[in-house]
């Protein structure tokens, strides 16, 4: 349980950093950026556990969370991108 809480807190910070690092004009607001960061952190945690990088009770590191948040933010921008005619 504690590892999920740590992943959420780290994800919050990672989302803000990912937004600053990711190029382009993001239309996502503060709450969406936070949610994407938390999702990136949780994805990095569970992917790391599946790959054997983290033990069962540990959360992803900060750098992995930022990378996960950037990937989620990139996918989010690809999905919500509007085509201009």
Short mmCIF file of N, CA and C in Angstrom, two decimals:
data_model
loop_
_atom_site.label_atom_id
_atom_site.label_comp_id
_atom_site.label_asym_id
_atom_site.label_seq_id
_atom_site.Cartn_x
_atom_site.Cartn_y
_atom_site.Cartn_z
N UNK A 1 0.83 -1.19 0.00
CA UNK A 1 0.00 0.00 0.00
C UNK A 1 0.87 1.26 0.00
N UNK A 2 1.93 1.25 0.81
CA UNK A 2 2.80 2.40 0.89
C UNK A 2 3.46 2.71 -0.44
N UNK A 3 3.81 1.66 -1.21
CA UNK A 3 4.48 1.88 -2.49
C UNK A 3 3.56 2.59 -3.49
N UNK A 4 2.26 2.34 -3.42
CA UNK A 4 1.31 3.03 -4.29
C UNK A 4 1.24 4.51 -3.92
N UNK A 5 1.24 4.81 -2.64
CA UNK A 5 1.19 6.20 -2.20
C UNK A 5 2.46 6.93 -2.63
N UNK A 6 3.60 6.27 -2.48
CA UNK A 6 4.87 6.88 -2.91
C UNK A 6 4.86 7.10 -4.42
N UNK A 7 4.33 6.13 -5.18
CA UNK A 7 4.25 6.26 -6.64
C UNK A 7 3.35 7.44 -7.03
N UNK A 8 2.29 7.67 -6.30
CA UNK A 8 1.39 8.79 -6.59
C UNK A 8 2.07 10.13 -6.31
N UNK A 9 2.77 10.24 -5.20
CA UNK A 9 3.46 11.49 -4.86
C UNK A 9 4.58 11.76 -5.86
N UNK A 10 5.37 10.75 -6.16
CA UNK A 10 6.44 10.91 -7.15
C UNK A 10 5.83 11.21 -8.52
N UNK A 11 4.72 10.57 -8.85
CA UNK A 11 4.05 10.82 -10.12
C UNK A 11 3.57 12.25 -10.26
N UNK A 12 3.12 12.83 -9.17
CA UNK A 12 2.69 14.23 -9.19
C UNK A 12 3.85 15.13 -9.60
N UNK A 13 4.99 14.93 -8.97
CA UNK A 13 6.17 15.73 -9.28
C UNK A 13 6.68 15.41 -10.69
N UNK A 14 6.67 14.12 -11.04
CA UNK A 14 7.14 13.70 -12.36
C UNK A 14 6.27 14.28 -13.46
N UNK A 15 4.97 14.40 -13.24
CA UNK A 15 4.07 14.99 -14.23
C UNK A 15 4.40 16.44 -14.50
N UNK A 16 4.73 17.17 -13.46
CA UNK A 16 5.10 18.57 -13.64
C UNK A 16 6.42 18.69 -14.40
N UNK A 17 7.37 17.83 -14.08
CA UNK A 17 8.66 17.87 -14.78
C UNK A 17 8.50 17.41 -16.22
N UNK A 18 7.69 16.37 -16.44
CA UNK A 18 7.46 15.88 -17.81
C UNK A 18 6.82 16.96 -18.66
N UNK A 19 5.93 17.72 -18.10
CA UNK A 19 5.28 18.80 -18.83
C UNK A 19 6.29 19.87 -19.21
N UNK A 20 7.26 20.12 -18.32
CA UNK A 20 8.28 21.11 -18.60
C UNK A 20 9.27 20.61 -19.65
N UNK A 21 9.55 19.30 -19.65
CA UNK A 21 10.52 18.72 -20.57
C UNK A 21 9.91 18.48 -21.95
N UNK A 22 8.67 18.03 -22.00
CA UNK A 22 8.03 17.64 -23.26
C UNK A 22 7.87 18.86 -24.16
N UNK A 23 8.37 18.79 -25.38
CA UNK A 23 8.26 19.95 -26.28
C UNK A 23 6.83 20.15 -26.79
N UNK A 24 6.53 21.35 -27.18
CA UNK A 24 5.23 21.64 -27.77
C UNK A 24 4.34 22.41 -26.83
N UNK A 25 3.23 22.85 -27.37
CA UNK A 25 2.25 23.62 -26.62
C UNK A 25 1.17 22.66 -26.13
N UNK A 26 1.26 22.27 -24.87
CA UNK A 26 0.27 21.36 -24.30
C UNK A 26 -0.95 22.13 -23.86
N UNK A 27 -2.10 21.61 -24.19
CA UNK A 27 -3.35 22.23 -23.78
C UNK A 27 -3.88 21.64 -22.48
N UNK A 28 -3.18 20.63 -21.95
CA UNK A 28 -3.61 19.99 -20.72
C UNK A 28 -3.42 20.95 -19.55
N UNK A 29 -4.37 20.97 -18.67
CA UNK A 29 -4.28 21.82 -17.50
C UNK A 29 -3.49 21.16 -16.38
N UNK A 30 -3.50 21.80 -15.24
CA UNK A 30 -2.74 21.33 -14.09
C UNK A 30 -3.21 19.95 -13.63
N UNK A 31 -4.50 19.76 -13.54
CA UNK A 31 -5.04 18.48 -13.05
C UNK A 31 -4.74 17.36 -14.03
N UNK A 32 -4.89 17.61 -15.33
CA UNK A 32 -4.60 16.57 -16.32
C UNK A 32 -3.11 16.22 -16.32
N UNK A 33 -2.26 17.21 -16.15
CA UNK A 33 -0.82 16.96 -16.07
C UNK A 33 -0.50 16.10 -14.86
N UNK A 34 -1.15 16.39 -13.74
CA UNK A 34 -0.96 15.60 -12.53
C UNK A 34 -1.42 14.16 -12.73
N UNK A 35 -2.57 13.98 -13.33
CA UNK A 35 -3.10 12.63 -13.59
C UNK A 35 -2.19 11.86 -14.53
N UNK A 36 -1.69 12.52 -15.57
CA UNK A 36 -0.77 11.86 -16.50
C UNK A 36 0.54 11.49 -15.82
N UNK A 37 1.02 12.34 -14.94
CA UNK A 37 2.24 12.03 -14.19
C UNK A 37 2.06 10.85 -13.26
N UNK A 38 0.93 10.81 -12.57
CA UNK A 38 0.64 9.69 -11.68
C UNK A 38 0.50 8.41 -12.49
N UNK A 39 -0.19 8.49 -13.62
CA UNK A 39 -0.32 7.31 -14.48
C UNK A 39 1.04 6.84 -14.98
N UNK A 40 1.92 7.78 -15.35
CA UNK A 40 3.26 7.42 -15.79
C UNK A 40 4.06 6.75 -14.70
N UNK A 41 3.92 7.24 -13.49
CA UNK A 41 4.63 6.65 -12.37
C UNK A 41 4.12 5.25 -12.07
N UNK A 42 2.81 5.07 -12.10
CA UNK A 42 2.25 3.75 -11.84
C UNK A 42 2.61 2.76 -12.96
N UNK A 43 2.60 3.24 -14.21
CA UNK A 43 3.01 2.38 -15.33
C UNK A 43 4.47 1.98 -15.18
N UNK A 44 5.32 2.93 -14.81
CA UNK A 44 6.74 2.62 -14.62
C UNK A 44 6.94 1.64 -13.46
N UNK A 45 6.14 1.77 -12.41
CA UNK A 45 6.25 0.85 -11.27
C UNK A 45 5.86 -0.56 -11.68
N UNK A 46 4.69 -0.71 -12.31
CA UNK A 46 4.22 -2.04 -12.66
C UNK A 46 5.04 -2.66 -13.79
N UNK A 47 5.51 -1.83 -14.74
CA UNK A 47 6.37 -2.35 -15.81
C UNK A 47 7.71 -2.80 -15.24
N UNK A 48 8.25 -2.04 -14.32
CA UNK A 48 9.50 -2.42 -13.68
C UNK A 48 9.37 -3.70 -12.89
N UNK A 49 8.24 -3.89 -12.23
CA UNK A 49 8.01 -5.14 -11.51
C UNK A 49 7.88 -6.31 -12.48
N UNK A 50 7.19 -6.09 -13.59
CA UNK A 50 7.03 -7.16 -14.59
C UNK A 50 8.36 -7.54 -15.23
N UNK A 51 9.25 -6.57 -15.40
CA UNK A 51 10.56 -6.84 -16.00
C UNK A 51 11.58 -7.32 -14.97
N UNK A 52 11.21 -7.32 -13.71
CA UNK A 52 12.10 -7.77 -12.66
C UNK A 52 13.07 -6.71 -12.18
N UNK A 53 12.83 -5.45 -12.50
CA UNK A 53 13.72 -4.38 -12.07
C UNK A 53 13.44 -3.94 -10.64
N UNK A 54 12.20 -4.10 -10.19
CA UNK A 54 11.81 -3.71 -8.84
C UNK A 54 11.23 -4.90 -8.13
N UNK A 55 11.42 -4.94 -6.80
CA UNK A 55 10.81 -6.00 -6.02
C UNK A 55 9.32 -5.70 -5.82
N UNK A 56 8.61 -6.63 -5.22
CA UNK A 56 7.15 -6.50 -5.12
C UNK A 56 6.71 -5.30 -4.29
N UNK A 57 7.45 -4.92 -3.27
CA UNK A 57 7.00 -3.83 -2.41
C UNK A 57 7.60 -2.48 -2.74
N UNK A 58 8.36 -2.36 -3.81
CA UNK A 58 9.03 -1.10 -4.09
C UNK A 58 8.35 -0.36 -5.24
N UNK A 59 8.54 0.95 -5.25
CA UNK A 59 7.99 1.80 -6.30
C UNK A 59 9.09 2.15 -7.29
N UNK A 60 8.69 2.64 -8.45
CA UNK A 60 9.66 3.05 -9.47
C UNK A 60 10.44 4.26 -8.97
N UNK A 61 11.64 4.39 -9.48
CA UNK A 61 12.47 5.53 -9.12
C UNK A 61 11.96 6.80 -9.78
N UNK A 62 12.55 7.89 -9.40
CA UNK A 62 12.11 9.19 -9.89
C UNK A 62 12.34 9.33 -11.39
N UNK A 63 13.50 8.92 -11.87
CA UNK A 63 13.81 9.06 -13.30
C UNK A 63 12.88 8.17 -14.13
N UNK A 64 12.63 6.96 -13.67
CA UNK A 64 11.70 6.07 -14.39
C UNK A 64 10.30 6.66 -14.41
N UNK A 65 9.90 7.30 -13.33
CA UNK A 65 8.58 7.94 -13.28
C UNK A 65 8.49 9.11 -14.25
N UNK A 66 9.54 9.90 -14.36
CA UNK A 66 9.53 11.01 -15.31
C UNK A 66 9.48 10.48 -16.74
N UNK A 67 10.25 9.44 -17.03
CA UNK A 67 10.22 8.84 -18.37
C UNK A 67 8.83 8.27 -18.66
N UNK A 68 8.23 7.58 -17.70
CA UNK A 68 6.88 7.06 -17.88
C UNK A 68 5.87 8.17 -18.11
N UNK A 69 6.02 9.28 -17.38
CA UNK A 69 5.11 10.41 -17.54
C UNK A 69 5.28 11.06 -18.90
N UNK A 70 6.51 11.16 -19.39
CA UNK A 70 6.75 11.73 -20.72
C UNK A 70 6.11 10.84 -21.78
N UNK A 71 6.24 9.54 -21.64
CA UNK A 71 5.64 8.61 -22.60
C UNK A 71 4.12 8.74 -22.59
N UNK A 72 3.53 8.77 -21.41
CA UNK A 72 2.07 8.91 -21.30
C UNK A 72 1.63 10.26 -21.87
N UNK A 73 2.39 11.33 -21.60
CA UNK A 73 2.05 12.66 -22.13
C UNK A 73 2.15 12.68 -23.65
N UNK A 74 3.16 12.02 -24.21
CA UNK A 74 3.30 11.93 -25.65
C UNK A 74 2.11 11.19 -26.27
N UNK A 75 1.72 10.08 -25.67
CA UNK A 75 0.56 9.32 -26.17
C UNK A 75 -0.71 10.14 -26.04
N UNK A 76 -0.87 10.85 -24.93
CA UNK A 76 -2.04 11.70 -24.72
C UNK A 76 -2.13 12.78 -25.80
N UNK A 77 -0.97 13.40 -26.13
CA UNK A 77 -0.97 14.43 -27.17
C UNK A 77 -1.26 13.86 -28.53
N UNK A 78 -0.83 12.64 -28.81
CA UNK A 78 -1.12 12.00 -30.10
C UNK A 78 -2.61 11.69 -30.23
N UNK A 79 -3.22 11.27 -29.13
CA UNK A 79 -4.64 10.90 -29.16
C UNK A 79 -5.52 12.13 -29.26
N UNK A 80 -5.17 13.19 -28.55
CA UNK A 80 -6.04 14.38 -28.52
C UNK A 80 -5.69 15.42 -29.56
N UNK A 81 -4.72 15.14 -30.39
CA UNK A 81 -4.31 16.10 -31.43
C UNK A 81 -5.44 16.29 -32.43
N UNK A 82 -5.77 17.54 -32.69
CA UNK A 82 -6.81 17.86 -33.66
C UNK A 82 -6.16 18.19 -35.00
N UNK A 83 -6.70 17.64 -36.03
CA UNK A 83 -6.16 17.92 -37.37
C UNK A 83 -6.73 19.25 -37.86
N UNK A 84 -5.84 20.07 -38.40
CA UNK A 84 -6.28 21.33 -38.98
C UNK A 84 -6.33 21.18 -40.50
N UNK A 85 -7.33 21.79 -41.08
CA UNK A 85 -7.52 21.65 -42.53
C UNK A 85 -6.84 22.77 -43.24
#
